[in-house]
CSV table of C-alpha atoms in Angstrom, one decimal:
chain,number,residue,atom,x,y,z
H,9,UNK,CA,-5.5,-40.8,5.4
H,10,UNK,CA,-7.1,-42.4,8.5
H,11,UNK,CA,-6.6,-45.4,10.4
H,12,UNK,CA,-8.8,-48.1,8.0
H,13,UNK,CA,-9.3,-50.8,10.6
H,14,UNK,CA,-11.3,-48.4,12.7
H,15,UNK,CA,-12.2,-45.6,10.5
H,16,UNK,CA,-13.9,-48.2,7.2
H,17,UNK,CA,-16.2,-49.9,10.1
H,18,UNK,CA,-17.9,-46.2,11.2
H,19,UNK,CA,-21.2,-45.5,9.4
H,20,UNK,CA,-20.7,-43.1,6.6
H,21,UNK,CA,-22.5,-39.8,8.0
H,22,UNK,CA,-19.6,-40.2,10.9
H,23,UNK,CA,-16.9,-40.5,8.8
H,24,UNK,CA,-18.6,-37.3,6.6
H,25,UNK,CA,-18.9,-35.3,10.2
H,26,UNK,CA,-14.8,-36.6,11.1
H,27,UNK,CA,-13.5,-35.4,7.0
H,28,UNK,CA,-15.5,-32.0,7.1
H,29,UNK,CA,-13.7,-31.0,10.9
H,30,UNK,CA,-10.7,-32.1,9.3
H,31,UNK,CA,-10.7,-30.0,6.3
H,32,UNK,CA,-12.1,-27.2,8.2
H,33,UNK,CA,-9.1,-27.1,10.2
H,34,UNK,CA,-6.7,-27.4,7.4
H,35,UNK,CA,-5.6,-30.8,7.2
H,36,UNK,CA,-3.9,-31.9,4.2
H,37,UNK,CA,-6.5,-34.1,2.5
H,38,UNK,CA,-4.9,-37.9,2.0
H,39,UNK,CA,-2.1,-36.8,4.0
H,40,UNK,CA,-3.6,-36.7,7.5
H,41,UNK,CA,-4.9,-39.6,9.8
H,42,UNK,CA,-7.3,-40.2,12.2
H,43,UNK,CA,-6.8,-42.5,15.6
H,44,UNK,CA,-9.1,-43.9,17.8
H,45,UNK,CA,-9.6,-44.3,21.6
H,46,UNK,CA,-12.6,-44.4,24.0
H,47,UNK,CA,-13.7,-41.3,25.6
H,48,UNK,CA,-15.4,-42.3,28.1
H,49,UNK,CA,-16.4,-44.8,31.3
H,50,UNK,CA,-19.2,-46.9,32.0
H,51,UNK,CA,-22.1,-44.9,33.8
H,52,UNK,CA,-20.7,-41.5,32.5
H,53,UNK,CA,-23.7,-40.9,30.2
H,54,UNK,CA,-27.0,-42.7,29.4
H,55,UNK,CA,-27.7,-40.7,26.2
H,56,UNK,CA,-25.1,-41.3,23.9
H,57,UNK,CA,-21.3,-43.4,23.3
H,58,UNK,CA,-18.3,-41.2,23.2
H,59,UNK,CA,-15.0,-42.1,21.8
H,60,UNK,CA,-11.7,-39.9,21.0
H,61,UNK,CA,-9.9,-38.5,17.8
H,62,UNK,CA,-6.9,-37.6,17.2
H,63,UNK,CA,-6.2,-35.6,13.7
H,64,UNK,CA,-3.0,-36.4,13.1
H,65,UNK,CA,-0.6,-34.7,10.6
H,66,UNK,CA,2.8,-34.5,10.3
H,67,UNK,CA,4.7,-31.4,10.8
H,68,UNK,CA,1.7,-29.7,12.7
H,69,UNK,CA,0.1,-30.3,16.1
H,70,UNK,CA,-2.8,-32.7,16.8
H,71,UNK,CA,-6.2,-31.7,16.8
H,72,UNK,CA,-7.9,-33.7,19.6
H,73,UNK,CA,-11.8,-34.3,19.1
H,74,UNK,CA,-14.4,-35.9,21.1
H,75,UNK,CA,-17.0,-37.5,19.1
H,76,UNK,CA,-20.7,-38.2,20.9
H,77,UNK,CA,-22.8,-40.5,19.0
H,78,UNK,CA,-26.2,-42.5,19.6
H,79,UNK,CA,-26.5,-45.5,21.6
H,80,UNK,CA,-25.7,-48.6,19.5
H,81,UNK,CA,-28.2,-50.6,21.0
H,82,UNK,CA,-31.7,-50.4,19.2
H,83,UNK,CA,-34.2,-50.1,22.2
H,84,UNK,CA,-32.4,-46.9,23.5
H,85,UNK,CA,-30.9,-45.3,20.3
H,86,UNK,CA,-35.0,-45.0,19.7
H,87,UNK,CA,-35.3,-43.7,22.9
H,88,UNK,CA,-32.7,-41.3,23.1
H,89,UNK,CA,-33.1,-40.0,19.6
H,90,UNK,CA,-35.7,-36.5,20.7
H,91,UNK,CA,-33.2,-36.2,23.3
H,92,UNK,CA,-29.7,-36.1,21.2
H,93,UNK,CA,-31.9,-34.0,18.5
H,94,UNK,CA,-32.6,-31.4,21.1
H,95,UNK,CA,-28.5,-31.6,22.3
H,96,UNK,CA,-27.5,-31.0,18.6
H,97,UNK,CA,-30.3,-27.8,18.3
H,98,UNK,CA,-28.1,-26.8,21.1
H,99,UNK,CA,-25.3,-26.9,19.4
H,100,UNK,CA,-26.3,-25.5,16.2
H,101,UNK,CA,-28.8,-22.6,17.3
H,102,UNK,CA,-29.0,-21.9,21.1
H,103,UNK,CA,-25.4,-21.6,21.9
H,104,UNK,CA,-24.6,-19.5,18.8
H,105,UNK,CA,-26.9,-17.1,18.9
H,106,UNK,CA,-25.9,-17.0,22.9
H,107,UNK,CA,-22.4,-16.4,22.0
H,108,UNK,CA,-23.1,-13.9,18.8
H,109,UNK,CA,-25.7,-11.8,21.5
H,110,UNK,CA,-23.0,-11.3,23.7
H,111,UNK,CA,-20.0,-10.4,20.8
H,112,UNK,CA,-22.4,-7.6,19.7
H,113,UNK,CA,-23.2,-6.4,22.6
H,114,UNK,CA,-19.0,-5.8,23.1
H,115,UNK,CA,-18.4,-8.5,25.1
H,116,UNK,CA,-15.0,-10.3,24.9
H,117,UNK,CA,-15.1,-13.8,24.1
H,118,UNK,CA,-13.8,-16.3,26.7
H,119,UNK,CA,-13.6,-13.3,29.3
H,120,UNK,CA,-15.2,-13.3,32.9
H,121,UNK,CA,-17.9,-10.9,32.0
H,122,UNK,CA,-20.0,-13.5,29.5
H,123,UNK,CA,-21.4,-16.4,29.7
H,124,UNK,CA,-18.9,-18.8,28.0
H,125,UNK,CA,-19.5,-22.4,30.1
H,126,UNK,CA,-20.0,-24.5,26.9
H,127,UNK,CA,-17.9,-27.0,25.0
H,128,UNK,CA,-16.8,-25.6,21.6
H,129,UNK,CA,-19.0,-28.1,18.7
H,130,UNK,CA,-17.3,-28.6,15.7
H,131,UNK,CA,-19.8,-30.0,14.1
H,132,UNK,CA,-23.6,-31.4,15.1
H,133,UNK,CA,-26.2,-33.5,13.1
H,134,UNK,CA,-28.9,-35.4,13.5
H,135,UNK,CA,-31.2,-37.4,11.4
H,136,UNK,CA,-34.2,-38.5,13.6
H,137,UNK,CA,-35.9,-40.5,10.5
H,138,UNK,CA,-32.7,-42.4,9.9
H,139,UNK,CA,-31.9,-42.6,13.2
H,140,UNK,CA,-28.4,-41.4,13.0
H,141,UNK,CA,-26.5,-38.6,14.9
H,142,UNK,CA,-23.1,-37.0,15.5
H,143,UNK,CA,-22.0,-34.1,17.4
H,144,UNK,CA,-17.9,-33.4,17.2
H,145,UNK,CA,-16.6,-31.2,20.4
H,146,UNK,CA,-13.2,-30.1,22.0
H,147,UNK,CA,-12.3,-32.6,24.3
H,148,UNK,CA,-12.0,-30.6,27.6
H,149,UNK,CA,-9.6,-32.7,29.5
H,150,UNK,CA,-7.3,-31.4,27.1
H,151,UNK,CA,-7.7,-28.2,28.6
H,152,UNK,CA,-7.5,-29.0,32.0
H,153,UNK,CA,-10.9,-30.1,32.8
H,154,UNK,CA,-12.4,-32.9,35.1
H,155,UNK,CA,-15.6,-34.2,36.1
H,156,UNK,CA,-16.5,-33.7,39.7
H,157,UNK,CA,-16.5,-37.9,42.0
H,158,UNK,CA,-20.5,-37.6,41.7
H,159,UNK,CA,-20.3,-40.1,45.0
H,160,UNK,CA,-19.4,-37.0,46.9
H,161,UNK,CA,-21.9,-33.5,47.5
H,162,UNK,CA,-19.9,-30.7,46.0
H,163,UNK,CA,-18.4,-28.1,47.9
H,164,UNK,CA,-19.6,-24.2,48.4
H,165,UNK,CA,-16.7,-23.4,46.2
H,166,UNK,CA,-17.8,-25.5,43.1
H,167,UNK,CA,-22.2,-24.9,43.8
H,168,UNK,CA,-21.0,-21.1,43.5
H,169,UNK,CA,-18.8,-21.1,40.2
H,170,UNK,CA,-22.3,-22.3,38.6
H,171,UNK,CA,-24.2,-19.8,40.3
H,172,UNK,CA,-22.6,-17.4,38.6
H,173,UNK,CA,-22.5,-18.7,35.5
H,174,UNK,CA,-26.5,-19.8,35.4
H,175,UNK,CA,-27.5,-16.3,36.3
H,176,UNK,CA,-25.4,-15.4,32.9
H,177,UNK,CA,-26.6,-17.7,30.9
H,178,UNK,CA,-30.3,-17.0,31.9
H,179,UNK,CA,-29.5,-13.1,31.9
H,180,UNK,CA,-29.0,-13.6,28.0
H,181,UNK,CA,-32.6,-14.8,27.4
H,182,UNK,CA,-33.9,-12.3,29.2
H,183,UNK,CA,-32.0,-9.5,27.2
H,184,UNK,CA,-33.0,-11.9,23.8
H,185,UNK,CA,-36.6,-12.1,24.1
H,186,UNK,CA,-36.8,-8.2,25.1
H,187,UNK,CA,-34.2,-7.0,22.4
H,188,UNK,CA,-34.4,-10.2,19.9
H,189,UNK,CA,-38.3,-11.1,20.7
H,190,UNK,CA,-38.7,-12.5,16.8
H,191,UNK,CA,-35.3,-13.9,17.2
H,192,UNK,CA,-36.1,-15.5,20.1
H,193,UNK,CA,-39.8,-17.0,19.3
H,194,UNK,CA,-38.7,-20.4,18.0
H,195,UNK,CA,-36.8,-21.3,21.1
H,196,UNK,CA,-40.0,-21.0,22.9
H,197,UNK,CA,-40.7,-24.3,21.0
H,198,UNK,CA,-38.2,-26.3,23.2
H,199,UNK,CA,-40.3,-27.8,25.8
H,200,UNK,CA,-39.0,-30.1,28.4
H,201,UNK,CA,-38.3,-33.3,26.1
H,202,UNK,CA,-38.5,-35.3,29.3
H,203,UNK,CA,-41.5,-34.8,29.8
H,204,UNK,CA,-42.6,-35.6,26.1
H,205,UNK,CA,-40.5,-39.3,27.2
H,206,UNK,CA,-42.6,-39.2,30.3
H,207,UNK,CA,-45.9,-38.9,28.3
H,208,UNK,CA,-45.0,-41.0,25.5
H,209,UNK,CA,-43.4,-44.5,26.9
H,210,UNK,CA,-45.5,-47.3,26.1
H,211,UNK,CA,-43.6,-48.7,29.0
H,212,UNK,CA,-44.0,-46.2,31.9
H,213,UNK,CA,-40.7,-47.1,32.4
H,214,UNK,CA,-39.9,-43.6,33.7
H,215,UNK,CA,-43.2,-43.2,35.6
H,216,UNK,CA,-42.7,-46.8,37.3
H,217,UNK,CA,-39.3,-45.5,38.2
H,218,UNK,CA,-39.6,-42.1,39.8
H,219,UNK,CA,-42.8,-43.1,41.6
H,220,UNK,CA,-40.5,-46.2,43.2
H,221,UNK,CA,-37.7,-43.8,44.2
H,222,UNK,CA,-40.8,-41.8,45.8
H,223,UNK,CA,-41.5,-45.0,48.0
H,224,UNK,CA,-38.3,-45.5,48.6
H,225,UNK,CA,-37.9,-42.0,50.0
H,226,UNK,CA,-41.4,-42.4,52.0
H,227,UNK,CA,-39.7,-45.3,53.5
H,228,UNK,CA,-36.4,-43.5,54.2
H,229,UNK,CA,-38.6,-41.8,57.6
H,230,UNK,CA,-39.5,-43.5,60.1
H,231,UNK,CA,-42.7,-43.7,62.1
H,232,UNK,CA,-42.0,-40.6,64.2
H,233,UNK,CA,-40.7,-38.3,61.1
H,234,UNK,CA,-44.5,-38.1,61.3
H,235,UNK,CA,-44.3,-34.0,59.1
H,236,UNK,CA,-42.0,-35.2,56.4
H,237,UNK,CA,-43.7,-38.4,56.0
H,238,UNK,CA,-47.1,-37.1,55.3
H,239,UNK,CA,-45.3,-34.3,53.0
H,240,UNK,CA,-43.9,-37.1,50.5
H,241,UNK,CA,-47.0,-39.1,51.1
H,242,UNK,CA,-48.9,-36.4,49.4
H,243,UNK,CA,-46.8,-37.2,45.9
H,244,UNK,CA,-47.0,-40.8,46.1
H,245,UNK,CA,-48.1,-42.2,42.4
H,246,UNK,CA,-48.2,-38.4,41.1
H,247,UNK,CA,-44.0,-37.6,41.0
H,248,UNK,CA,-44.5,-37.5,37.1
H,249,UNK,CA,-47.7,-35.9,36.4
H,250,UNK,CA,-46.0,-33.3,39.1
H,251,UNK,CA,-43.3,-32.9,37.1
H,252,UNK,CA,-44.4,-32.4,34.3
H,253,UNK,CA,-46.6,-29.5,35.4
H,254,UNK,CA,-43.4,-28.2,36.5
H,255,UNK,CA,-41.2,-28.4,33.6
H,256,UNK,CA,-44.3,-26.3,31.6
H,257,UNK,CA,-43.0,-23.2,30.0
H,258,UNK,CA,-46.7,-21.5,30.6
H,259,UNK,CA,-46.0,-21.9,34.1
H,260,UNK,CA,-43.0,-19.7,34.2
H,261,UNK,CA,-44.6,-17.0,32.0
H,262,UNK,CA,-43.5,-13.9,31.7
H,263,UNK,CA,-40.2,-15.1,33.2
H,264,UNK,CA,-39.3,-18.5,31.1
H,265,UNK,CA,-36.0,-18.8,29.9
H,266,UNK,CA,-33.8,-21.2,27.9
H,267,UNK,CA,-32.1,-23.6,30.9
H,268,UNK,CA,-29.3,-26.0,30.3
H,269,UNK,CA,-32.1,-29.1,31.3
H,270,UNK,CA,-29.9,-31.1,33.0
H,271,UNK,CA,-28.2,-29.7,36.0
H,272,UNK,CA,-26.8,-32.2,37.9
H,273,UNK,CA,-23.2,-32.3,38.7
H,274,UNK,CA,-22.2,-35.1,35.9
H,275,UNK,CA,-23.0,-32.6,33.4
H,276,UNK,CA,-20.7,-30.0,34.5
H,277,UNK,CA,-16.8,-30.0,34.3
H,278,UNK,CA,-14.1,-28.2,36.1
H,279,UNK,CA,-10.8,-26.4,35.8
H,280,UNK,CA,-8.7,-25.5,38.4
H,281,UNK,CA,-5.4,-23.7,39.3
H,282,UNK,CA,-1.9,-25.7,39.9
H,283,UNK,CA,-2.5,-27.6,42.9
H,284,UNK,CA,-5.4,-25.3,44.4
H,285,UNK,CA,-8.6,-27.2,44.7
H,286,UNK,CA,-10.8,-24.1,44.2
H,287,UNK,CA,-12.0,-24.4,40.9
H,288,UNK,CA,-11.1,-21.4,38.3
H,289,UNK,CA,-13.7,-22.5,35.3
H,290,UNK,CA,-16.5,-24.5,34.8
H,291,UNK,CA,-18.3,-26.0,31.8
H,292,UNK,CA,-21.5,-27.4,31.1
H,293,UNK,CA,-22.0,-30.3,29.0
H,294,UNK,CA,-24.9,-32.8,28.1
H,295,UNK,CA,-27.1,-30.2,27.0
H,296,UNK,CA,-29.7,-32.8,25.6
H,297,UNK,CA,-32.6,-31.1,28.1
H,298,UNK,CA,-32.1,-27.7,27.2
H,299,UNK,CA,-35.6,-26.2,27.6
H,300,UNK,CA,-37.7,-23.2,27.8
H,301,UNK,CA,-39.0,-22.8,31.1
H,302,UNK,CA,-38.5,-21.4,34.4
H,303,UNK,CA,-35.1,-20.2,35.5
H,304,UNK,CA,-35.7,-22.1,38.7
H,305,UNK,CA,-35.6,-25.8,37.4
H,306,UNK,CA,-32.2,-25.2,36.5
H,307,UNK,CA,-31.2,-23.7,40.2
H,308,UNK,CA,-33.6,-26.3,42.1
H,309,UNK,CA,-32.0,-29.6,39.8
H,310,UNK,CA,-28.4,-28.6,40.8
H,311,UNK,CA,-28.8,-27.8,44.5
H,312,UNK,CA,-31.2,-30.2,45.5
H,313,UNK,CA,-29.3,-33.1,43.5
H,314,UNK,CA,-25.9,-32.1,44.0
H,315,UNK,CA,-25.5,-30.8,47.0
H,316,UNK,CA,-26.4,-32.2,50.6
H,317,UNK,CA,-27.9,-30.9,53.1
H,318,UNK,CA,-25.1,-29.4,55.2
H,319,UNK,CA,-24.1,-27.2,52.5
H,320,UNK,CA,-28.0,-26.4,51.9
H,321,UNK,CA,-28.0,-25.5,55.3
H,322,UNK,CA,-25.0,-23.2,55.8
H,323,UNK,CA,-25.4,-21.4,52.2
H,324,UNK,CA,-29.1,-21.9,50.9
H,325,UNK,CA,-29.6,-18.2,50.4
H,326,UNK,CA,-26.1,-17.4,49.6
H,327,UNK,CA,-26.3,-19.7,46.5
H,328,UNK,CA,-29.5,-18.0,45.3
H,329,UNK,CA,-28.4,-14.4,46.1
H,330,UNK,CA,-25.3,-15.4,44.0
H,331,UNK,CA,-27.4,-16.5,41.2
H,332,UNK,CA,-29.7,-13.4,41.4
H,333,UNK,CA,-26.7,-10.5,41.4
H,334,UNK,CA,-24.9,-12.7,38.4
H,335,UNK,CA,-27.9,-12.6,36.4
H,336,UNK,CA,-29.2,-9.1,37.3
H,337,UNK,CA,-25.6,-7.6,36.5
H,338,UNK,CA,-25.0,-9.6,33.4
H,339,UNK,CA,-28.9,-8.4,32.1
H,340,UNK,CA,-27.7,-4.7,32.8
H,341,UNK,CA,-24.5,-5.9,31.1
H,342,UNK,CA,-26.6,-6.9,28.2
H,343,UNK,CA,-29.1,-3.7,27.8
H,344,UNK,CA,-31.6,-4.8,30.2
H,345,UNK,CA,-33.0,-4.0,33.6
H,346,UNK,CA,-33.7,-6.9,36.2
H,347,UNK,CA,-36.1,-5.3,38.3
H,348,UNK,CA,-37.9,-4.6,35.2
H,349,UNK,CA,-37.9,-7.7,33.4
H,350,UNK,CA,-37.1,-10.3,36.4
H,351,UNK,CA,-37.7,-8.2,39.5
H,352,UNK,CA,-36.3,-10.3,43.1
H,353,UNK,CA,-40.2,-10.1,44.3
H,354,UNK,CA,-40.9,-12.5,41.3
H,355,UNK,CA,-37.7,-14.4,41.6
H,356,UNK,CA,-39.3,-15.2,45.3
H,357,UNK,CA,-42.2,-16.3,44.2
H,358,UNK,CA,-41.1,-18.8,41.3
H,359,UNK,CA,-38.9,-20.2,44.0
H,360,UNK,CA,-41.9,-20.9,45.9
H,361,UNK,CA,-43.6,-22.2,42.8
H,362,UNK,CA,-41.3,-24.3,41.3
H,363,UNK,CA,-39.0,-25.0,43.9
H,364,UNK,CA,-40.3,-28.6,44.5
H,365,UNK,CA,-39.0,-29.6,41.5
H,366,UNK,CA,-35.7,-30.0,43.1
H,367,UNK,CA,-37.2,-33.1,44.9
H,368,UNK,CA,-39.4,-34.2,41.7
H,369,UNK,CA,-36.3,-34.0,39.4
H,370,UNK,CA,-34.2,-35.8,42.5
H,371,UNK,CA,-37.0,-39.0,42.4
H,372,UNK,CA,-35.0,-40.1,38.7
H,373,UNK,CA,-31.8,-38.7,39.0
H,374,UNK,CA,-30.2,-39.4,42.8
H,375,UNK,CA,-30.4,-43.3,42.7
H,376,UNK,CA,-27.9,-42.5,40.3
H,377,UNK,CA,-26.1,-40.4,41.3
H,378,UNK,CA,-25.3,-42.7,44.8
H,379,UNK,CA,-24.5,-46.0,42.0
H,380,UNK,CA,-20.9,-45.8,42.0
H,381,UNK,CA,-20.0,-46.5,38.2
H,382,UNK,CA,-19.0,-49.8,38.2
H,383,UNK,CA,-22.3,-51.1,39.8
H,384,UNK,CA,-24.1,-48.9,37.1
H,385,UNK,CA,-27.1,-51.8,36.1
H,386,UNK,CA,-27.3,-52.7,32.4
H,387,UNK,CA,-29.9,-50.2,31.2
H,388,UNK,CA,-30.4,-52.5,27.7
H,389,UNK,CA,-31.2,-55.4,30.0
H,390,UNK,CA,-33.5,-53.1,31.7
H,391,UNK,CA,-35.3,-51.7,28.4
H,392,UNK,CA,-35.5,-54.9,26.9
H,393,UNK,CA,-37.4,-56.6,30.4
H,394,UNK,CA,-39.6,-53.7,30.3
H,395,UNK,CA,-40.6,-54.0,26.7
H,396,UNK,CA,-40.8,-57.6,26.7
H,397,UNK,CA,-43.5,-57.1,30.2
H,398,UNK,CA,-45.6,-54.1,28.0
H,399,UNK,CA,-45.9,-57.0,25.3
H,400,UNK,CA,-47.0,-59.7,27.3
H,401,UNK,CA,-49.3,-57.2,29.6
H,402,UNK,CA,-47.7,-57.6,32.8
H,403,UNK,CA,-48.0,-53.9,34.2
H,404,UNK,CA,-46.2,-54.5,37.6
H,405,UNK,CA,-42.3,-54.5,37.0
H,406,UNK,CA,-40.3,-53.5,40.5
H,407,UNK,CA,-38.4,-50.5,38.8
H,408,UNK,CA,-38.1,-49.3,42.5
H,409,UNK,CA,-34.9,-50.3,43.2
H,410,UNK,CA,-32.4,-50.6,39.7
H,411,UNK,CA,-30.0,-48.4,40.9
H,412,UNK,CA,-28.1,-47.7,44.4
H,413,UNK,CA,-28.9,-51.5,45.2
H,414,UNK,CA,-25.9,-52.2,47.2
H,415,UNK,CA,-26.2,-51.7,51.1
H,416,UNK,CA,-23.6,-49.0,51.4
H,417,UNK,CA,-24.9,-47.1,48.1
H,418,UNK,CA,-28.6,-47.1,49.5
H,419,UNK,CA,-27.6,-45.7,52.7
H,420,UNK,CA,-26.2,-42.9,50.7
H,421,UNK,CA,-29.6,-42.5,49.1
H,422,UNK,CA,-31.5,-42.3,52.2
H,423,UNK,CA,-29.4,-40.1,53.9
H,424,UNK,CA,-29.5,-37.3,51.0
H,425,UNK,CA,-32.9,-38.2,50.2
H,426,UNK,CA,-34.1,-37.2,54.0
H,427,UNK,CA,-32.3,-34.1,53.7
H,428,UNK,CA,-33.9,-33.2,50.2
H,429,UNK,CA,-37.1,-33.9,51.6
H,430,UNK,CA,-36.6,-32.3,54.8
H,431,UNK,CA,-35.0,-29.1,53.1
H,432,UNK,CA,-37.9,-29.0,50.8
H,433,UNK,CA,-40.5,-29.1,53.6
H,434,UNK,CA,-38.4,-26.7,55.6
H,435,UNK,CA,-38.4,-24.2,52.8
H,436,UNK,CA,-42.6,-24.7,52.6
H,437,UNK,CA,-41.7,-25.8,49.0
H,438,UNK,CA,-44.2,-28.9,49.7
């Protein structure tokens, strides 16, 4: 049985996804229930709407779900559709085969030798033609876990945990597409799908936006930053077409790898012990960018975005050396060799290659990242304007300046802005 009043008013394929996770698990077939409550705030995600289940059933424990669906709204349910398509591959095929690698190679499930930092999906579809999409998930709060205040850097403690755990989790496409390589071919398929948005806006919306954040960053220096202002001045009106050159799996060749895509600290949740703020667990979430490409976007999104320039300071190279021993033990873990297959000498020199894309990636994603939810702008508003200007020809919408609009909130951009720029410079990145 399920709650009517909320239950009858879902579309059909979601009440088909909630009744199969429910039988899976045993649930008495017109005997349990289902109730509803939201899942999450405004300005937690752009890509989708979550809301909570509870399976209910008496005489056994609840089974609580978290349900991620498309955008109701039209504009960006069309917009988002690639994206939540490539989160549901994810589910489906990367992450399995990830976790059935590692069982057959003898590693224990859930223990701290593997690479386990993923939600467990109960169920994923997703109907690009109909425009329809579901993915069913553990909720982790449940378990503990709790997004990081994205207002605030992270701290050494948290930027390590994921260290480790993206070295493992780029350690197992190494092993795949050296043990597995006919296995592994069709993930080579999975280019960046933000770029394909890039390319394929009739708007530009995405262009107009991270070339404005680029201005605003040019104007963050002033008249005597004289180095760094000539630096950033040499990506003005080019921040996508740089990207996207980037985010190019031939780039990375021989040393591409499947990346999480998104690797900024709202995608990631944490666990911790008691009362200790040192987190004991980590998990990645949103994994609607997962591409093939270099292992560096994923290292160069999270530390240039999330972390400030302090922290960069004191333990740039300790973050990276983290990342490399994690991955280079996990890859002998796993039957392979490191300095064969991803030596340091060429771990060096795609950090020189690609590790502008830390200030690329930053040009879209840190004006929200200093938008404290409850100023977060109405993104249908936005879409709407933007379609309404590509109709009527105007070409010159101010998309410079839709988020971190708020005097305090743009002083937080500019500060971590100047550091990413000056960090990138300082590293000869630029």
């Amino acid at each position: 049985m399920a709650d009517q009043s909320v239950f009858a008013k879902l579309p059909a394929y979601i009440q088909d996804g909630l009744k199969k996770v429910a039988s899976e698990h045993g649930f008495t077939d017109g005997v349990y229930r289902f109730e509803f409550e939201d899942g999450s705030s405004k300005g937690d995600g752009f890509m989708g709407e979550l809301f909570k289940v509870f399976i209910r059933e008496n005489g056994r424990e609840d089974m609580v779900i978290l349900c991620k669906t498309l955008p109701n709204h039209e504009i960006r349910k069309q917009y988002t559709i690639s994206l939540f398509n490539r989160e549901v591959e994810a589910y489906n095929e990367v992450l399995p085969l990830i976790k059935k690698f590692q069982l057959d190679k003898g590693i224990k499930e859930n223990s701290i030798e593997g690479f386990w930092s993923f939600p467990k999906s109960y169920y994923a579809y997703c109907d690009m033609r109909k425009l329809e999409g579901l993915i069913i998930m553990e909720d982790l709060r449940e378990k503990g876990f709790r997004m990081w205040n994205k207002l605030e850097p992270v701290n050494f403690d948290h930027a390590i945990l994921l260290m480790e755990q993206l070295g493992k989790m780029h350690a197992v496409s190494f092993a795949l597409k050296d043990q597995q390589p006919e296995t592994f071919e069709k993930f080579k398929r999975f280019s960046d799908p933000l770029s394909q948005l890039i390319m394929y806006d009739p708007t530009k919306g995405m262009t107009r936006m991270m070339n404005g954040t680029c201005e605003r960053a040019i104007e963050a220096f002033g008249e005597n930053d004289i180095l760094y202002k000539t630096k950033i001045q040499s990506v003005r009106g080019v921040t996508t077409d740089l990207y996207i050159e980037d985010a190019k799996a031939d780039e990375a060749e021989p040393y591409a790898v499947l990346g999480h895509g998104d690797c900024w600290v709202n995608n990631m949740m944490y666990c911790y012990g008691g009362e200790n703020l040192t987190p004991t667990g980590i998990r990645l979430i949103d994994w609607q960018l997962c591409r093939y490409g270099s292992p560096i976007l994923d290292l160069m999104y999270f530390i240039f975005t999330s972390t400030d320039e302090k922290l960069r300071a004191d333990h740039y190279e300790a973050l990276l050396s983290t990342y490399y021993k994690s991955l280079a033990e996990h890859l002998e873990r796993l039957g392979g060799d490191a300095k064969r297959q991803f030596p340091e000498s060429e771990f060096k020199k795609q950090l020189k290659r690609f590790g502008k894309f830390g200030m690329l990636i930053s040009f879209l994603v840190l004006p929200v990242i200093c938008t404290p939810n409850e100023e977060t702008p109405d993104i249908e508003k936005q879409m709407e304007l933007a379609k309404k200007a590509k109709e009527s020809g105007v070409e010159n919408l101010d998309d410079k300046k839709i988020f971190s609009k708020t005097e305090k909130s743009d002083a937080m951009f500019q500060e971590r802005m100047r550091g990413i720029v000056k960090d990138v410079v300082r590293l000869e990145y630029l």
